[in-house]
PDB file of C-alpha atoms in Angstrom:
ATOM      1  CA  MET A   1     225.606 -71.827 -73.066  1.00  0.00           C
ATOM      2  CA  ARG A   2     222.789 -70.214 -71.094  1.00  0.00           C
ATOM      3  CA  ARG A   3     224.924 -67.150 -70.492  1.00  0.00           C
ATOM      4  CA  ALA A   4     225.369 -66.729 -74.251  1.00  0.00           C
ATOM      5  CA  LEU A   5     221.603 -66.920 -74.838  1.00  0.00           C
ATOM      6  CA  ILE A   6     220.763 -64.028 -72.504  1.00  0.00           C
ATOM      7  CA  PRO A   7     222.633 -61.352 -74.514  1.00  0.00           C
ATOM      8  CA  LEU A   8     221.327 -62.842 -77.764  1.00  0.00           C
ATOM      9  CA  LEU A   9     217.758 -62.783 -76.448  1.00  0.00           C
ATOM     10  CA  ALA A  10     218.163 -59.180 -75.211  1.00  0.00           C
ATOM     11  CA  PHE A  11     219.535 -58.167 -78.625  1.00  0.00           C
ATOM     12  CA  CYS A  12     216.592 -59.794 -80.450  1.00  0.00           C
ATOM     13  CA  LEU A  13     214.016 -58.164 -78.152  1.00  0.00           C
ATOM     14  CA  GLY A  14     215.697 -54.787 -78.621  1.00  0.00           C
ATOM     15  CA  LEU A  15     215.683 -55.243 -82.393  1.00  0.00           C
ATOM     16  CA  VAL A  16     211.973 -56.099 -82.360  1.00  0.00           C
ATOM     17  CA  GLY A  17     211.256 -53.048 -80.186  1.00  0.00           C
ATOM     18  CA  ILE A  18     213.221 -50.677 -82.426  1.00  0.00           C
ATOM     19  CA  THR A  19     211.595 -52.110 -85.559  1.00  0.00           C
ATOM     20  CA  GLY A  20     208.127 -51.712 -84.037  1.00  0.00           C
ATOM     21  CA  ALA A  21     208.842 -48.127 -82.987  1.00  0.00           C
ATOM     22  CA  ALA A  22     210.176 -47.276 -86.467  1.00  0.00           C
ATOM     23  CA  VAL A  23     207.135 -48.771 -88.182  1.00  0.00           C
ATOM     24  CA  PHE A  24     204.801 -46.857 -85.858  1.00  0.00           C
ATOM     25  CA  ALA A  25     206.727 -43.571 -86.238  1.00  0.00           C
ATOM     26  CA  PHE A  26     206.784 -43.685 -90.028  1.00  0.00           C
ATOM     27  CA  MET A  27     203.217 -44.847 -90.625  1.00  0.00           C
ATOM     28  CA  PRO A  28     201.177 -42.318 -92.627  1.00  0.00           C
ATOM     29  CA  GLU A  29     198.599 -40.368 -90.659  1.00  0.00           C
ATOM     30  CA  LYS A  30     195.128 -41.744 -91.103  1.00  0.00           C
ATOM     31  CA  ALA A  31     191.675 -40.366 -90.468  1.00  0.00           C
ATOM     32  CA  PRO A  32     190.317 -41.421 -87.082  1.00  0.00           C
ATOM     33  CA  VAL A  33     188.763 -44.868 -87.154  1.00  0.00           C
ATOM     34  CA  GLY A  34     185.081 -44.766 -88.019  1.00  0.00           C
ATOM     35  CA  VAL A  35     185.112 -41.331 -89.689  1.00  0.00           C
ATOM     36  CA  PRO A  36     184.021 -41.872 -93.283  1.00  0.00           C
ATOM     37  CA  GLY A  37     184.896 -39.454 -96.069  1.00  0.00           C
ATOM     38  CA  VAL A  38     181.438 -37.885 -96.265  1.00  0.00           C
ATOM     39  CA  GLY A  39     181.049 -34.218 -97.085  1.00  0.00           C
ATOM     40  CA  GLY A  40     183.337 -31.860 -98.864  1.00  0.00           C
ATOM     41  CA  PRO A  41     183.530 -28.723-100.916  1.00  0.00           C
ATOM     42  CA  PHE A  42     180.573 -27.564-102.976  1.00  0.00           C
ATOM     43  CA  THR A  43     179.458 -24.368-104.665  1.00  0.00           C
ATOM     44  CA  LEU A  44     175.717 -23.995-105.172  1.00  0.00           C
ATOM     45  CA  VAL A  45     173.049 -21.275-105.244  1.00  0.00           C
ATOM     46  CA  ASP A  46     170.474 -20.780-102.496  1.00  0.00           C
ATOM     47  CA  GLN A  47     166.763 -19.992-102.825  1.00  0.00           C
ATOM     48  CA  ASP A  48     167.592 -16.268-102.849  1.00  0.00           C
ATOM     49  CA  GLY A  49     170.083 -16.572-105.721  1.00  0.00           C
ATOM     50  CA  ARG A  50     173.213 -16.209-103.550  1.00  0.00           C
ATOM     51  CA  THR A  51     176.270 -18.382-104.089  1.00  0.00           C
ATOM     52  CA  VAL A  52     176.755 -20.726-101.139  1.00  0.00           C
ATOM     53  CA  THR A  53     179.613 -23.073-100.266  1.00  0.00           C
ATOM     54  CA  GLU A  54     180.140 -25.622 -97.523  1.00  0.00           C
ATOM     55  CA  ARG A  55     182.027 -22.898 -95.599  1.00  0.00           C
ATOM     56  CA  ASP A  56     178.726 -21.046 -95.105  1.00  0.00           C
ATOM     57  CA  PHE A  57     177.567 -23.939 -92.913  1.00  0.00           C
ATOM     58  CA  ALA A  58     180.788 -24.266 -90.886  1.00  0.00           C
ATOM     59  CA  GLY A  59     180.905 -23.016 -87.327  1.00  0.00           C
ATOM     60  CA  ALA A  60     177.914 -24.959 -85.999  1.00  0.00           C
ATOM     61  CA  THR A  61     176.424 -28.414 -86.205  1.00  0.00           C
ATOM     62  CA  HIS A  62     174.233 -28.584 -89.307  1.00  0.00           C
ATOM     63  CA  LEU A  63     172.135 -31.006 -91.316  1.00  0.00           C
ATOM     64  CA  VAL A  64     172.287 -31.859 -95.022  1.00  0.00           C
ATOM     65  CA  PHE A  65     169.453 -33.540 -96.917  1.00  0.00           C
ATOM     66  CA  PHE A  66     169.230 -34.353-100.641  1.00  0.00           C
ATOM     67  CA  GLY A  67     165.777 -34.253-102.234  1.00  0.00           C
ATOM     68  CA  PHE A  68     163.610 -32.438-104.756  1.00  0.00           C
ATOM     69  CA  THR A  69     160.515 -30.268-104.809  1.00  0.00           C
ATOM     70  CA  HIS A  70     158.398 -32.649-106.928  1.00  0.00           C
ATOM     71  CA  CYS A  71     158.930 -35.485-104.437  1.00  0.00           C
ATOM     72  CA  PRO A  72     155.506 -36.889-103.538  1.00  0.00           C
ATOM     73  CA  ASP A  73     156.152 -38.071 -99.994  1.00  0.00           C
ATOM     74  CA  VAL A  74     159.669 -38.722 -98.646  1.00  0.00           C
ATOM     75  CA  CYS A  75     161.013 -35.172 -99.029  1.00  0.00           C
ATOM     76  CA  PRO A  76     158.094 -33.217 -97.572  1.00  0.00           C
ATOM     77  CA  THR A  77     157.757 -35.731 -94.742  1.00  0.00           C
ATOM     78  CA  THR A  78     161.468 -35.562 -93.945  1.00  0.00           C
ATOM     79  CA  LEU A  79     161.553 -31.757 -94.101  1.00  0.00           C
ATOM     80  CA  GLN A  80     158.578 -31.571 -91.726  1.00  0.00           C
ATOM     81  CA  GLN A  81     160.256 -34.023 -89.351  1.00  0.00           C
ATOM     82  CA  VAL A  82     163.461 -31.944 -89.453  1.00  0.00           C
ATOM     83  CA  SER A  83     161.374 -28.806 -88.780  1.00  0.00           C
ATOM     84  CA  ASP A  84     159.786 -30.561 -85.785  1.00  0.00           C
ATOM     85  CA  VAL A  85     163.217 -31.582 -84.450  1.00  0.00           C
ATOM     86  CA  LEU A  86     164.484 -28.002 -84.760  1.00  0.00           C
ATOM     87  CA  ALA A  87     161.425 -26.760 -82.878  1.00  0.00           C
ATOM     88  CA  ALA A  88     161.936 -29.418 -80.181  1.00  0.00           C
ATOM     89  CA  LEU A  89     165.568 -28.325 -79.752  1.00  0.00           C
ATOM     90  CA  GLY A  90     164.382 -24.863 -78.741  1.00  0.00           C
ATOM     91  CA  PRO A  91     167.209 -22.406 -77.992  1.00  0.00           C
ATOM     92  CA  LYS A  92     169.849 -25.086 -78.603  1.00  0.00           C
ATOM     93  CA  ALA A  93     169.015 -24.872 -82.320  1.00  0.00           C
ATOM     94  CA  ALA A  94     169.644 -21.123 -82.502  1.00  0.00           C
ATOM     95  CA  HIS A  95     172.675 -21.496 -84.757  1.00  0.00           C
ATOM     96  CA  MET A  96     171.684 -24.705 -86.521  1.00  0.00           C
ATOM     97  CA  ARG A  97     171.087 -24.690 -90.236  1.00  0.00           C
ATOM     98  CA  VAL A  98     169.879 -27.256 -92.701  1.00  0.00           C
ATOM     99  CA  ALA A  99     170.923 -27.603 -96.335  1.00  0.00           C
ATOM    100  CA  PHE A 100     168.256 -29.043 -98.626  1.00  0.00           C
ATOM    101  CA  VAL A 101     170.236 -29.889-101.767  1.00  0.00           C
ATOM    102  CA  THR A 102     168.133 -30.620-104.825  1.00  0.00           C
ATOM    103  CA  VAL A 103     168.844 -33.715-106.877  1.00  0.00           C
ATOM    104  CA  ASP A 104     166.678 -32.257-109.663  1.00  0.00           C
ATOM    105  CA  PRO A 105     168.377 -29.058-110.840  1.00  0.00           C
ATOM    106  CA  GLU A 106     166.379 -29.198-114.110  1.00  0.00           C
ATOM    107  CA  ARG A 107     163.176 -28.234-112.295  1.00  0.00           C
ATOM    108  CA  ASP A 108     164.406 -26.862-108.974  1.00  0.00           C
ATOM    109  CA  ASP A 109     165.554 -23.313-109.606  1.00  0.00           C
ATOM    110  CA  PRO A 110     165.945 -20.830-106.715  1.00  0.00           C
ATOM    111  CA  ALA A 111     162.364 -19.532-107.048  1.00  0.00           C
ATOM    112  CA  SER A 112     160.777 -23.006-106.883  1.00  0.00           C
ATOM    113  CA  LEU A 113     162.959 -23.903-103.880  1.00  0.00           C
ATOM    114  CA  LYS A 114     161.903 -20.699-102.110  1.00  0.00           C
ATOM    115  CA  THR A 115     158.209 -21.418-102.655  1.00  0.00           C
ATOM    116  CA  TYR A 116     158.566 -25.061-101.636  1.00  0.00           C
ATOM    117  CA  LEU A 117     160.569 -24.372 -98.481  1.00  0.00           C
ATOM    118  CA  SER A 118     158.212 -21.636 -97.252  1.00  0.00           C
ATOM    119  CA  SER A 119     156.161 -24.423 -95.624  1.00  0.00           C
ATOM    120  CA  PHE A 120     159.057 -25.551 -93.418  1.00  0.00           C
ATOM    121  CA  ASP A 121     161.427 -24.157 -90.782  1.00  0.00           C
ATOM    122  CA  PRO A 122     163.173 -20.991 -92.052  1.00  0.00           C
ATOM    123  CA  ARG A 123     166.582 -22.410 -91.081  1.00  0.00           C
ATOM    124  CA  ILE A 124     166.289 -24.807 -94.020  1.00  0.00           C
ATOM    125  CA  THR A 125     168.239 -23.411 -96.965  1.00  0.00           C
ATOM    126  CA  GLY A 126     167.441 -24.705-100.437  1.00  0.00           C
ATOM    127  CA  LEU A 127     170.443 -25.267-102.686  1.00  0.00           C
ATOM    128  CA  THR A 128     170.602 -25.803-106.436  1.00  0.00           C
ATOM    129  CA  GLY A 129     173.034 -25.241-109.259  1.00  0.00           C
ATOM    130  CA  SER A 130     174.082 -26.619-112.589  1.00  0.00           C
ATOM    131  CA  PRO A 131     173.746 -30.384-113.047  1.00  0.00           C
ATOM    132  CA  GLU A 132     177.534 -30.599-112.689  1.00  0.00           C
ATOM    133  CA  GLN A 133     177.558 -28.621-109.435  1.00  0.00           C
ATOM    134  CA  VAL A 134     174.769 -30.735-107.969  1.00  0.00           C
ATOM    135  CA  ALA A 135     176.516 -33.944-109.081  1.00  0.00           C
ATOM    136  CA  ALA A 136     179.713 -32.761-107.350  1.00  0.00           C
ATOM    137  CA  ALA A 137     177.802 -32.174-104.097  1.00  0.00           C
ATOM    138  CA  GLU A 138     176.154 -35.597-104.375  1.00  0.00           C
ATOM    139  CA  LYS A 139     179.562 -37.185-104.898  1.00  0.00           C
ATOM    140  CA  ALA A 140     181.088 -35.335-101.933  1.00  0.00           C
ATOM    141  CA  TYR A 141     178.323 -36.639 -99.654  1.00  0.00           C
ATOM    142  CA  ARG A 142     178.214 -40.073-101.268  1.00  0.00           C
ATOM    143  CA  ALA A 143     174.575 -39.465-102.084  1.00  0.00           C
ATOM    144  CA  PHE A 144     172.732 -41.349-104.800  1.00  0.00           C
ATOM    145  CA  ALA A 145     170.303 -39.804-107.280  1.00  0.00           C
ATOM    146  CA  ARG A 146     168.809 -41.145-110.497  1.00  0.00           C
ATOM    147  CA  LYS A 147     166.122 -39.904-112.858  1.00  0.00           C
ATOM    148  CA  VAL A 148     163.282 -42.396-113.330  1.00  0.00           C
ATOM    149  CA  PRO A 149     161.108 -41.818-116.436  1.00  0.00           C
ATOM    150  CA  GLY A 150     157.354 -41.688-115.900  1.00  0.00           C
ATOM    151  CA  LYS A 151     154.304 -41.223-118.094  1.00  0.00           C
ATOM    152  CA  ASP A 152     153.985 -38.574-120.800  1.00  0.00           C
ATOM    153  CA  GLY A 153     157.605 -37.398-120.514  1.00  0.00           C
ATOM    154  CA  ASP A 154     157.353 -36.765-116.777  1.00  0.00           C
ATOM    155  CA  TYR A 155     159.895 -38.213-114.365  1.00  0.00           C
ATOM    156  CA  THR A 156     160.681 -38.675-110.719  1.00  0.00           C
ATOM    157  CA  MET A 157     163.968 -38.973-108.867  1.00  0.00           C
ATOM    158  CA  GLU A 158     165.253 -41.844-106.784  1.00  0.00           C
ATOM    159  CA  HIS A 159     167.657 -40.512-104.189  1.00  0.00           C
ATOM    160  CA  THR A 160     169.370 -41.000-100.869  1.00  0.00           C
ATOM    161  CA  ALA A 161     166.921 -40.117 -98.107  1.00  0.00           C
ATOM    162  CA  LEU A 162     169.524 -39.799 -95.356  1.00  0.00           C
ATOM    163  CA  VAL A 163     169.745 -36.642 -93.236  1.00  0.00           C
ATOM    164  CA  TYR A 164     173.459 -36.091 -92.657  1.00  0.00           C
ATOM    165  CA  VAL A 165     174.564 -34.603 -89.318  1.00  0.00           C
ATOM    166  CA  MET A 166     177.720 -32.540 -89.868  1.00  0.00           C
ATOM    167  CA  ASP A 167     179.823 -30.903 -87.166  1.00  0.00           C
ATOM    168  CA  ALA A 168     181.105 -27.319 -87.067  1.00  0.00           C
ATOM    169  CA  GLN A 169     184.133 -28.320 -89.164  1.00  0.00           C
ATOM    170  CA  ASN A 170     181.929 -29.960 -91.842  1.00  0.00           C
ATOM    171  CA  ARG A 171     182.818 -33.472 -90.681  1.00  0.00           C
ATOM    172  CA  PHE A 172     180.218 -36.225 -90.831  1.00  0.00           C
ATOM    173  CA  LEU A 173     178.908 -37.269 -87.406  1.00  0.00           C
ATOM    174  CA  GLY A 174     176.190 -39.694 -88.475  1.00  0.00           C
ATOM    175  CA  ALA A 175     172.644 -39.833 -89.758  1.00  0.00           C
ATOM    176  CA  LEU A 176     169.710 -38.160 -88.037  1.00  0.00           C
ATOM    177  CA  ASP A 177     167.312 -40.792 -86.719  1.00  0.00           C
ATOM    178  CA  LEU A 178     163.828 -39.620 -87.642  1.00  0.00           C
ATOM    179  CA  SER A 179     162.123 -42.882 -86.725  1.00  0.00           C
ATOM    180  CA  ARG A 180     161.507 -41.626 -83.169  1.00  0.00           C
ATOM    181  CA  PRO A 181     159.377 -38.766 -81.840  1.00  0.00           C
ATOM    182  CA  ALA A 182     160.861 -35.321 -82.547  1.00  0.00           C
ATOM    183  CA  ALA A 183     161.657 -34.721 -78.862  1.00  0.00           C
ATOM    184  CA  ASP A 184     163.705 -37.940 -78.664  1.00  0.00           C
ATOM    185  CA  THR A 185     165.579 -37.153 -81.866  1.00  0.00           C
ATOM    186  CA  ALA A 186     166.187 -33.591 -80.625  1.00  0.00           C
ATOM    187  CA  ALA A 187     167.594 -34.908 -77.325  1.00  0.00           C
ATOM    188  CA  GLN A 188     169.993 -37.161 -79.222  1.00  0.00           C
ATOM    189  CA  LEU A 189     171.009 -34.342 -81.590  1.00  0.00           C
ATOM    190  CA  ALA A 190     171.534 -31.931 -78.670  1.00  0.00           C
ATOM    191  CA  LYS A 191     174.424 -34.139 -77.519  1.00  0.00           C
ATOM    192  CA  ARG A 192     176.219 -33.345 -80.794  1.00  0.00           C
ATOM    193  CA  ILE A 193     175.665 -29.587 -80.786  1.00  0.00           C
TER     194      ILE A 193
END
């Protein structure tokens, strides 16, 4: 009886092995674990009126931030912090660029972006477009933006305040941690350049 069990057991183990190999071989390819679908194609206009796509930022690690020029505190603070990080990176930031994508295309035309960004690092590129183009960029980056009515017909914008770190192939690496001194954040970012 025992002799009959050995071939049966070997057959069952072989069947399990072949089934496992077949399942593994025919599984669809997946994105690497932990890589969210953040980022994607966009077509916008920069502060100089030129058409810009995500391909213009490929080739080097870059940052993407969504904001607006009428932002009272978060946007100018974040853009200054990003400017400080770029300065702290020194020569390592030679090819780095930053996309500042408006969430308020009604007010943020190329000229207003150019004026606004003149106070920050020149590697920061302001991007705007039609409301549909901006909405497509927000969707690609999973960013949130919403108009909030104010007094006398004025409004402000609620929006994602995350600074996205993207690699040279436009893949999301993580968020830039601006809660630390610029030198510490720059040292962390330098590991991803």
